[in-house]
RNA sequence: GCCCACGUAGCUCAGUCGGAUAGAGCAGCGGCUUCCUAAGCCGUUGGUCGCAGGUUCGAGUCCUGCCGUGGGCACCA
């Protein structure tokens, strides 16, 4: 299913092979020496360059330029296919610079058009099963801006894995038992009781230095203060009247809250084009006894002991400075235990590449899970943990501390409302996951008008517009355009940019860094805009117009394919 | 105290496996529209790549130390 096409990677492979062939003929070159090829920053340095000669100085004990000259000479003598490589030169301290032949660029362009919507896809994953676990927020409240980064990052990483040939499952892991949910139920119950009896006494809970929230008396001290709790209570009141007044059991309140909140979460995710394949309830790991199997399995390996009524995991024997509790004195497991059991199910379900998307607060805890899995004989190399740094919210020049419970958060919905779906996604994707994301809410609305995402979409819309115009004036796209006519600097530069796309996708997938795609698309848009400024389509001779139209179409393909990976729309008009 | 990430232009950030003259957007300044979308284009100002050592042909990139920012170091999730 691999898309056989000419692109930068194909060319690299070709030149690399030629280099290896030549290097074998030079005395003193180590057997396992691998020449590296990269795209120089400066276009004057050609299209591809290798530093092989520089690296070989230490083995050959000769000046790098001399080595480079020798390699270049032998490369020319091979000879290199002139329809692929136009020239090879020695430059600078001893670099070898390669220039691509224009025939090759024409061939690349033709291949992009043939590949169409599949251009950029590859088969590195060979159809193996991959799972990306993301969002995984417990249903205690609406998704916040912080969850947004997780959701968009995870979803895009899943897209990237899909593009490089994995069969991807998107999973949301959650816990609807536990203390958090009890507090949630109690919060709803208190609000409900206040509706039943408006004379119920109230108290004030401090949420900030100068901010207080008034709540009904039975409200838990650490209860959830968001208005959505009141909405849920009101819904219960409308459905049941006063019937729940004397119900001490929190279950009906908890269940109602969970249902409403999950619907809300799904709706928010759907707005961002995110659709999970499955929701995994932590509770199933209790019901089927998996968590206890983990304890026993670890015990058999000698990594479990009892102390002070709790069950401990001997992490101190696995490189950590202290041991870790698996089961509390109360008999309740800590979250690590189900986490371990959960990851075992990922292996049992046959996933060969397992990706977890976590916020920076998990940095110290996931290693415990990996340690346990390793002890139990699972191949932890299959697990990749993507840690993204937190989103710092700034409002009115002040950083906002995000807490779902405190209701001092900004919801993801509010953000989407303010800046739109596309900008929201792009915003979370345009920066490296391991850098802090500063988010100035006051700026967001204004900035959204000038957001770089519009630049990409604008380039796409502009191409669509040209195509509409071409059709109007009766200019038809040719099935066999004369692509070798594309010799203008702006044209060749654009083709060279387009040919990088598959590699960019693969690198972004390998490193789990979607921002590489975002940055790349901007470069494509820049290259296209230069082409647009210098080369007209309509009004030129028919053959040239058709060749340029083909280039425009290829650009449009890269932009729309790239935007699709990022989950951002590619509008035909703006 | 220990662990992780980060520190690059006024601001927000890129910077490929260690390569040639460190880039972009925004902000600032100056221009561009009888012509396929000006949400655009061109030019320009702006840098001790946190600091100090080290590794080597070569360091923003790797190593060590220090300083700073954020996150974490629970029988909370």
XYZ file of C-alpha atoms (C1' of nucleotides) in Angstrom:
651
model
C 0.000 0.000 0.000
C 3.066 2.179 0.044
C 2.690 5.130 -2.229
C 5.534 4.821 -4.683
C 6.501 8.319 -5.560
C 9.357 10.638 -6.164
C 9.989 12.992 -3.338
C 12.830 14.228 -1.219
C 13.145 10.874 0.524
C 13.467 8.977 -2.724
C 16.163 11.360 -3.832
C 17.975 11.063 -0.526
C 17.944 7.318 -0.820
C 19.308 7.531 -4.343
C 22.173 9.873 -3.476
C 22.931 8.017 -0.274
C 23.309 4.797 -2.181
C 25.603 6.473 -4.685
C 27.657 7.896 -1.829
C 27.967 4.521 -0.149
C 29.080 3.042 -3.420
C 31.794 5.661 -3.816
C 32.926 5.518 -0.220
C 33.516 1.797 -0.528
C 36.213 2.606 -3.067
C 38.088 4.936 -0.726
C 40.658 3.469 1.639
C 40.176 4.071 5.319
C 36.437 4.698 5.316
C 34.875 2.666 8.124
C 32.651 -0.213 7.059
C 29.605 1.113 8.880
C 29.984 4.755 7.936
C 26.601 6.242 7.058
C 26.668 9.413 4.967
C 24.051 11.906 6.058
C 22.053 14.140 3.781
C 20.197 17.252 4.725
C 18.540 20.193 3.166
C 20.801 23.224 3.545
C 19.316 26.362 5.032
C 20.860 28.513 2.382
C 19.509 27.817 -1.134
C 22.903 28.804 -2.564
C 24.180 25.602 -1.024
C 22.076 23.482 -3.287
C 19.105 21.244 -2.582
C 20.803 18.549 -0.580
C 24.156 18.490 1.162
C 26.330 16.006 2.950
C 28.995 16.602 5.545
C 30.514 13.175 4.918
C 33.926 14.549 3.964
C 34.095 16.594 7.158
C 33.234 13.598 9.251
C 35.751 11.434 7.458
C 38.713 13.675 8.297
C 39.184 11.879 11.580
C 39.477 8.513 9.856
C 41.386 9.543 6.740
C 43.646 12.150 8.361
C 43.396 14.327 5.295
C 41.986 17.822 4.779
C 38.190 17.682 4.379
C 38.148 19.627 1.119
C 40.528 17.170 -0.466
C 38.326 14.273 0.584
C 35.278 16.085 -0.707
C 36.926 16.675 -4.082
C 37.731 13.019 -4.362
C 34.208 11.934 -3.523
C 32.733 14.464 -5.928
C 34.986 13.287 -8.738
C 34.057 9.662 -8.241
C 30.371 10.535 -7.973
C 30.521 12.303 -11.324
C 32.294 9.308 -12.768
C 29.632 6.864 -11.605
C 27.849 8.694 -13.197
C 24.913 10.191 -11.325
C 21.712 10.145 -13.324
C 21.563 13.593 -14.971
C 17.781 13.391 -14.999
C 17.881 13.400 -11.212
C 20.972 15.272 -10.133
C 22.012 18.388 -12.022
C 25.281 19.005 -10.240
C 27.493 18.114 -7.332
C 29.904 20.674 -5.952
C 32.400 21.005 -3.160
C 31.823 24.040 -1.006
C 32.810 25.706 2.232
C 35.003 23.683 4.551
C 34.226 20.471 2.664
C 30.517 20.088 2.112
C 29.202 18.328 -0.932
C 26.244 20.147 -2.406
C 23.795 18.497 -4.742
C 21.431 20.273 -7.070
C 18.338 18.519 -8.337
C 17.632 18.284 -12.046
C 14.541 20.060 -13.295
C 13.384 16.823 -14.921
C 13.242 15.354 -11.492
C 11.167 18.216 -10.141
C 8.698 17.728 -12.967
C 8.502 14.049 -12.105
C 7.914 14.854 -8.429
C 5.090 17.162 -9.323
C 3.458 14.558 -11.533
C 3.675 12.032 -8.715
C 2.096 14.407 -6.210
C -0.850 14.880 -8.542
C -1.185 11.147 -9.027
C -1.069 10.450 -5.299
C -3.714 13.110 -4.705
C -5.395 12.890 -1.335
C -2.975 10.145 -0.394
C 0.087 12.298 -0.944
C 2.006 12.388 2.316
C 0.813 8.983 3.468
C 3.283 6.182 3.948
C 3.387 2.627 5.154
C 5.926 2.718 7.955
C 3.352 1.317 10.372
C 2.458 -1.531 8.012
C -1.061 -1.643 9.329
C -0.014 -2.458 12.878
C -2.386 -1.554 15.668
C -1.654 1.618 17.588
C -3.523 3.209 20.431
C -3.475 6.807 21.436
C -4.975 7.520 24.809
C -5.903 11.131 25.346
C -8.228 13.569 27.074
C -8.990 10.976 29.799
C -10.583 13.637 31.974
C -12.851 12.357 34.705
C -16.451 13.489 34.295
C -16.421 16.057 37.079
C -16.903 19.145 34.973
C -16.598 20.723 31.548
C -13.328 20.383 29.660
C -10.982 23.256 30.335
C -8.450 24.984 28.184
C -5.842 22.705 29.705
C -7.728 19.634 28.520
C -7.895 21.287 25.142
C -4.187 21.023 24.603
C -4.309 17.355 25.537
C -7.288 16.657 23.292
C -5.974 18.418 20.216
C -2.465 17.101 20.638
C -3.654 13.530 21.100
C -6.075 13.692 18.241
C -3.469 15.056 15.869
C -0.887 12.510 16.924
C -3.489 9.848 16.209
C -3.966 11.390 12.759
C -0.223 11.359 12.172
C 0.066 7.693 13.087
C -2.806 6.978 10.740
C -0.945 8.802 7.967
C 2.169 6.742 8.417
C 0.237 3.527 8.153
C -0.909 2.489 11.615
C -4.373 1.244 12.418
C -5.207 3.716 15.144
C -7.591 3.432 18.080
C -8.429 6.577 20.011
C -9.284 5.868 23.609
C -10.555 7.910 26.513
C -9.847 6.431 29.949
C -11.890 7.602 32.886
C -12.855 6.858 36.418
C -16.402 7.341 37.630
C -15.875 5.830 41.045
C -13.574 7.168 43.692
C -13.487 10.186 45.897
C -13.747 12.838 43.193
C -17.070 11.491 42.054
C -18.423 11.238 45.589
C -17.626 14.890 46.122
C -19.293 15.653 42.814
C -22.442 13.767 43.885
C -22.492 15.530 47.235
C -22.129 18.891 45.500
C -25.108 18.178 43.273
C -27.122 16.905 46.205
C -26.518 20.070 48.205
C -27.593 22.254 45.303
C -30.654 20.067 44.823
C -31.643 20.312 48.467
C -31.425 24.085 48.227
C -33.888 24.010 45.354
C -36.252 21.829 47.339
C -35.951 24.076 50.364
C -34.959 27.662 49.501
C -34.774 28.508 53.180
C -31.865 26.148 53.634
C -29.049 27.965 55.436
C -25.995 28.916 53.381
C -22.331 29.402 53.931
C -19.528 31.060 52.011
C -16.531 29.332 50.518
C -13.466 31.330 49.658
C -12.183 30.685 46.156
C -9.660 33.483 45.864
C -8.189 36.191 48.008
C -11.171 38.412 47.420
C -13.734 36.024 45.979
C -16.351 34.028 47.811
C -19.078 31.705 46.619
C -22.292 31.226 48.546
C -23.380 27.595 48.820
C -26.069 25.656 50.682
C -25.077 24.375 54.113
C -24.647 20.656 53.250
C -22.215 21.551 50.457
C -18.903 19.712 50.887
C -15.934 21.899 51.792
C -14.028 20.726 48.761
C -17.118 20.572 46.534
C -17.414 21.604 42.905
C -18.420 25.229 42.624
C -19.178 25.579 38.926
C -22.604 26.718 37.795
C -23.074 23.510 35.845
C -23.666 21.780 39.200
C -26.678 24.015 39.725
C -27.943 23.202 36.254
C -27.733 19.499 36.972
C -29.516 19.959 40.304
C -32.241 21.928 38.557
C -32.639 19.176 35.995
C -33.017 16.618 38.780
C -35.537 18.824 40.514
C -37.566 19.145 37.343
C -37.486 15.384 36.777
C -38.035 14.155 40.297
C -39.514 17.041 42.214
C -38.868 16.545 45.906
C -38.630 12.779 45.633
C -34.872 12.712 46.218
C -35.077 14.886 49.295
C -34.370 12.151 51.796
C -32.154 10.005 49.618
C -28.860 9.768 51.481
C -27.285 7.627 48.775
C -25.310 9.824 46.401
C -25.708 7.439 43.479
C -28.618 9.157 41.710
C -26.856 12.500 41.974
C -23.565 11.093 40.802
C -25.100 9.257 37.889
C -27.110 12.230 36.731
C -24.036 14.437 36.932
C -21.867 11.963 35.072
C -24.381 11.581 32.276
C -24.837 15.297 31.756
C -21.148 16.076 32.016
C -20.130 13.338 29.621
C -22.631 14.549 27.065
C -21.128 17.977 27.457
C -17.601 16.660 27.035
C -18.501 14.697 23.939
C -20.157 17.718 22.436
C -17.116 19.877 23.086
C -14.810 17.282 21.554
C -17.101 16.932 18.561
C -16.863 20.661 17.943
C -13.132 20.165 17.527
C -13.714 17.229 15.218
C -12.617 14.752 17.846
C -14.326 11.409 17.995
C -13.057 8.745 20.351
C -13.251 5.108 19.298
C -13.773 3.930 22.834
C -14.266 5.039 26.384
C -12.585 2.796 28.902
C -14.065 2.795 32.372
C -11.503 2.182 35.072
C -14.170 0.450 37.080
C -14.174 -2.579 34.788
C -10.696 -3.358 36.097
C -12.172 -3.755 39.565
C -15.102 -5.820 38.377
C -13.058 -8.330 36.440
C -10.420 -8.534 39.125
C -7.581 -7.364 36.879
C -6.158 -5.059 39.487
C -5.800 -7.908 41.975
C -4.142 -10.047 39.356
C -1.558 -7.301 39.018
C -0.898 -7.273 42.740
C -0.456 -11.038 42.776
C 1.730 -11.069 39.697
C 3.980 -8.397 41.184
C 4.013 -10.281 44.473
C 5.188 -13.420 42.717
C 8.069 -11.449 41.297
C 8.893 -10.296 44.796
C 8.044 -6.649 44.346
C 5.106 -6.454 46.712
C 4.982 -6.350 50.496
C 2.651 -5.236 53.273
C 3.424 -2.489 55.723
C 1.235 -0.408 58.042
C -1.812 -2.142 56.643
C -1.067 -0.970 53.096
C 0.233 -2.884 50.092
C 3.499 -1.517 48.738
C 5.270 -1.748 45.424
C 9.020 -2.040 45.875
C 9.925 0.726 43.412
C 13.067 1.390 45.441
C 14.463 -1.764 43.871
C 13.681 -0.383 40.428
C 15.568 2.853 40.427
C 13.232 5.043 42.439
C 14.290 6.549 45.758
C 11.287 5.190 47.621
C 8.552 2.591 47.534
C 5.038 3.267 46.344
C 1.665 2.404 47.802
C -0.561 0.273 45.589
C -3.401 -0.376 48.016
C -4.214 1.956 50.857
C -4.848 0.877 54.422
C -8.545 1.420 53.665
C -8.366 -1.367 51.092
C -8.832 1.116 48.263
C -6.210 0.979 45.506
C -4.307 4.115 44.620
C -4.788 5.152 41.006
C -1.466 3.586 40.019
C -2.763 0.071 40.401
C -5.659 0.349 37.952
C -3.335 2.307 35.688
C -1.010 -0.659 35.519
C -3.894 -3.047 34.907
C -5.241 -0.709 32.262
C -1.978 -0.685 30.370
C -1.845 -4.449 30.499
C -5.148 -4.485 28.651
C -3.539 -2.369 25.957
C -0.969 -5.092 25.440
C -3.612 -7.806 25.658
C -5.682 -6.048 23.052
C -2.756 -6.364 20.689
C -1.562 -2.814 20.378
C 1.987 -2.631 19.188
C 2.407 1.058 19.597
C 0.920 2.631 22.686
C 0.896 6.384 23.116
C -0.221 8.215 26.247
C -0.788 11.938 26.241
C -0.174 13.418 29.669
C 0.141 16.847 31.187
C 3.352 17.781 32.958
C 1.819 16.869 36.314
C 2.143 13.185 35.411
C 5.842 13.423 34.892
C 6.738 11.706 38.148
C 3.984 9.113 38.215
C 3.884 7.286 34.896
C 7.353 5.767 35.459
C 5.803 3.650 38.232
C 3.449 2.160 35.687
C 6.278 1.456 33.279
C 8.350 -0.150 36.041
C 5.531 -2.488 36.931
C 4.914 -3.437 33.322
C 8.570 -4.123 32.777
C 8.742 -6.355 35.842
C 5.736 -8.247 34.523
C 7.521 -8.917 31.274
C 5.813 -6.484 28.940
C 7.770 -4.730 26.261
C 7.630 -1.174 27.539
C 9.451 0.078 24.461
C 6.071 -0.105 22.777
C 4.832 2.628 25.091
C 5.544 6.252 24.371
C 4.506 8.920 26.804
C 4.002 12.373 25.411
C 4.298 14.962 28.136
C 3.107 18.414 27.252
C 3.752 21.461 29.406
C 0.880 23.334 30.889
C -1.140 26.082 29.382
C -0.720 29.244 31.358
C -3.842 31.307 31.163
C -3.544 35.037 31.392
C -6.585 37.188 31.882
C -6.375 40.906 32.420
C -2.628 40.583 32.756
C -3.026 38.131 35.616
C -2.277 34.435 35.450
C -5.361 32.334 36.142
C -4.943 29.272 38.305
C -7.011 26.558 36.753
C -9.092 24.388 38.992
C -12.235 22.582 37.968
C -13.362 22.383 41.518
C -12.800 26.078 42.196
C -14.602 27.022 39.023
C -11.781 29.428 38.247
C -11.149 27.691 34.957
C -11.943 28.813 31.459
C -13.805 26.145 29.580
C -12.716 24.807 26.252
C -16.166 25.692 24.962
C -15.676 29.318 25.905
C -12.376 29.349 24.091
C -13.902 27.810 20.965
C -16.707 30.328 21.183
C -14.237 33.191 21.260
C -11.744 32.199 18.617
C -13.375 29.429 16.613
C -12.628 25.750 16.096
C -9.814 26.117 13.591
C -7.914 28.708 15.562
C -8.356 26.683 18.746
C -6.836 23.606 17.153
C -4.072 25.498 15.460
C -3.237 27.404 18.608
C -2.598 24.214 20.527
C -0.626 22.713 17.673
C 1.629 25.505 16.569
C 4.048 25.054 19.428
C 6.229 22.266 20.612
C 4.468 20.146 23.272
C 7.312 20.592 25.716
C 7.167 24.313 25.832
C 4.811 26.275 28.004
C 1.856 27.699 26.213
C 1.057 31.178 27.290
C -2.505 32.004 26.530
C -3.626 35.564 26.875
C -7.400 35.481 26.705
C -7.743 39.190 26.129
C -5.369 38.897 23.224
C -6.958 35.767 21.847
C -9.955 37.447 20.339
C -7.951 40.166 18.616
C -5.140 37.842 17.690
C -7.529 35.394 16.112
C -8.054 37.875 13.277
C -4.366 37.708 12.454
C -3.747 34.140 13.427
C -1.301 32.293 11.210
C -3.949 29.669 10.561
C -5.743 32.147 8.328
C -2.639 32.534 6.268
C -2.702 28.845 5.427
C -6.405 28.793 4.780
C -6.132 31.921 2.707
C -3.528 30.352 0.460
C -5.835 27.385 -0.042
C -8.857 29.558 -0.736
C -6.814 31.614 -3.155
C -5.890 28.540 -5.179
C -9.522 27.489 -5.278
C -10.388 30.943 -6.492
C -7.823 30.723 -9.284
C -9.258 27.398 -10.333
C -12.755 28.782 -10.433
C -11.513 31.684 -12.492
C -9.648 29.378 -14.858
C -12.789 27.412 -15.462
C -14.704 30.617 -16.150
C -12.301 31.665 -18.874
C -12.331 28.200 -20.385
C -8.861 27.151 -19.276
C -8.940 23.416 -18.704
C -6.538 21.430 -16.621
C -4.483 19.123 -18.758
C -4.151 15.411 -17.944
C -0.556 15.609 -19.206
C 0.727 19.094 -18.497
C 4.160 20.089 -19.749
C 5.675 20.343 -16.288
C 9.227 20.917 -17.499
C 8.122 24.437 -18.403
C 8.172 25.270 -14.716
C 11.633 26.785 -14.557
C 11.007 30.034 -12.756
C 12.778 30.320 -9.436
C 9.469 30.699 -7.621
C 8.156 27.583 -9.332
C 11.104 25.320 -8.578
C 11.251 26.618 -5.010
C 7.594 25.740 -4.543
C 8.018 22.231 -5.956
C 10.998 21.651 -3.675
C 8.846 22.680 -0.755
C 6.016 20.350 -1.779
C 8.346 17.373 -2.078
C 9.231 17.582 1.604
C 5.705 16.836 2.772
C 5.907 13.042 3.296
C 9.082 13.407 5.294
C 7.605 16.165 7.437
C 4.627 13.966 8.274
C 6.895 11.072 9.186
C 9.134 13.195 11.361
C 6.171 14.775 13.106
C 4.778 11.296 13.776
C 8.102 9.920 14.956
C 8.733 12.758 17.383
C 5.056 13.328 18.259
C 5.453 16.965 17.333
C 2.549 18.190 15.245
C 3.924 21.724 15.250
C 6.389 20.597 12.599
C 3.466 20.163 10.238
C 2.047 23.562 11.148
C 5.386 25.251 10.546
C 5.900 23.390 7.315
C 2.507 24.371 5.935
C 3.353 27.976 6.560
C 6.482 27.574 4.443
C 4.389 26.028 1.699
C 1.998 28.951 1.871
C 4.896 31.396 1.714
C 6.379 29.615 -1.286
C 3.019 29.566 -3.006
C 2.410 33.233 -2.375
C 5.774 34.058 -3.939
C 4.819 31.974 -6.949
C 1.496 33.757 -7.075
C 3.222 37.138 -7.048
C 5.668 36.274 -9.804
C 3.860 33.859 -12.069
C 0.466 34.445 -13.537
C -1.656 31.604 -14.727
C -4.609 33.053 -16.535
C -3.472 34.989 -19.556
C -0.346 32.945 -20.225
C -0.040 30.576 -23.153
C -2.193 27.509 -22.760
C 0.651 25.027 -22.135
C 2.307 27.233 -19.538
C -1.014 28.055 -17.899
C -1.796 24.359 -17.660
C 1.574 23.562 -16.167
C 1.138 26.294 -13.564
C -2.393 25.189 -12.890
C -1.001 21.733 -12.159
C 1.481 23.268 -9.711
C -1.333 25.184 -8.055
C -3.342 21.996 -7.756
C -0.418 20.150 -6.188
C 0.017 22.977 -3.692
C -3.654 22.838 -2.887
C -3.314 19.105 -2.255
C -0.446 19.555 0.167
C -2.253 22.331 2.001
C -5.515 20.453 2.301
C -3.827 17.161 3.202
C -1.708 18.921 5.796
C -4.655 20.783 7.238
C -6.600 17.545 7.372
C -3.853 15.985 9.462
C -4.089 18.936 11.824
C -7.879 18.671 11.880
C -8.322 22.149 10.470
C -10.686 23.044 7.663
C -9.451 24.034 4.228
C -12.033 26.554 3.010
C -12.612 27.115 -0.691
C -13.570 30.732 -0.116
C -12.683 33.272 2.501
C 16.700 18.984 48.971
C 15.571 15.630 44.633
C 13.287 14.706 39.513
C 11.346 16.669 34.567
C 10.725 20.581 30.888
C 12.009 25.321 29.441
C 15.455 30.015 29.030
C 16.912 32.370 21.308
C 14.866 39.852 18.619
C 10.412 44.507 22.432
C 6.410 40.134 22.699
C 5.092 34.870 21.265
C 7.945 31.150 19.338
C 10.827 27.963 15.163
C 15.675 26.211 14.610
C 16.370 18.943 11.041
C 21.336 13.495 13.612
C 26.476 18.782 16.056
C 27.419 22.015 10.239
C 28.192 26.923 6.107
C 25.841 34.066 7.238
C 20.743 32.045 13.935
C 14.918 32.452 11.402
C 9.319 33.461 11.424
C 4.902 35.836 13.190
C 3.251 39.992 15.990
C 4.676 44.987 17.389
C 7.697 49.462 15.063
C 9.323 52.222 10.619
C 9.013 52.976 4.931
C 6.751 51.456 0.400
C 3.256 48.502 -3.079
C -3.409 47.624 -5.637
C -5.772 49.626 -13.998
C -3.574 42.625 -13.128
C -5.998 34.984 -10.959
C -8.509 37.024 -3.272
C -4.287 43.299 -0.087
C -6.660 37.968 5.398
C -1.495 39.766 0.641
C 3.576 41.449 -1.142
C 8.501 44.126 -0.851
C 12.026 46.706 2.134
C 13.829 48.035 7.056
C 14.894 48.323 12.514
C 15.903 44.780 16.272
C 20.454 39.087 18.916
C 26.620 38.609 24.381
C 21.147 32.074 21.621
C 20.378 32.872 30.631
C 25.778 32.701 32.832
C 30.561 29.976 33.257
C 33.441 26.005 31.886
C 34.143 21.416 28.841
C 33.958 17.907 24.476
C 35.888 18.854 18.638
C 37.707 20.400 12.548
C 32.964 22.878 14.020
C 28.159 24.069 19.676
C 21.832 27.750 19.886
C 22.117 22.203 19.487
C 26.031 17.441 23.316
C 28.315 17.194 28.777
C 29.095 19.572 33.845
C 28.065 23.473 37.265
C 25.343 27.848 38.464
C 21.089 31.345 37.926
C 15.919 31.989 36.531
C 10.692 30.189 35.154
C 6.954 26.369 35.263
C 5.529 21.439 36.833
C 6.144 17.373 40.106
C 8.237 14.801 44.530
C 0.739 11.740 48.942
C -2.053 5.690 51.940
C -5.378 12.774 46.070
C -6.698 11.650 40.729
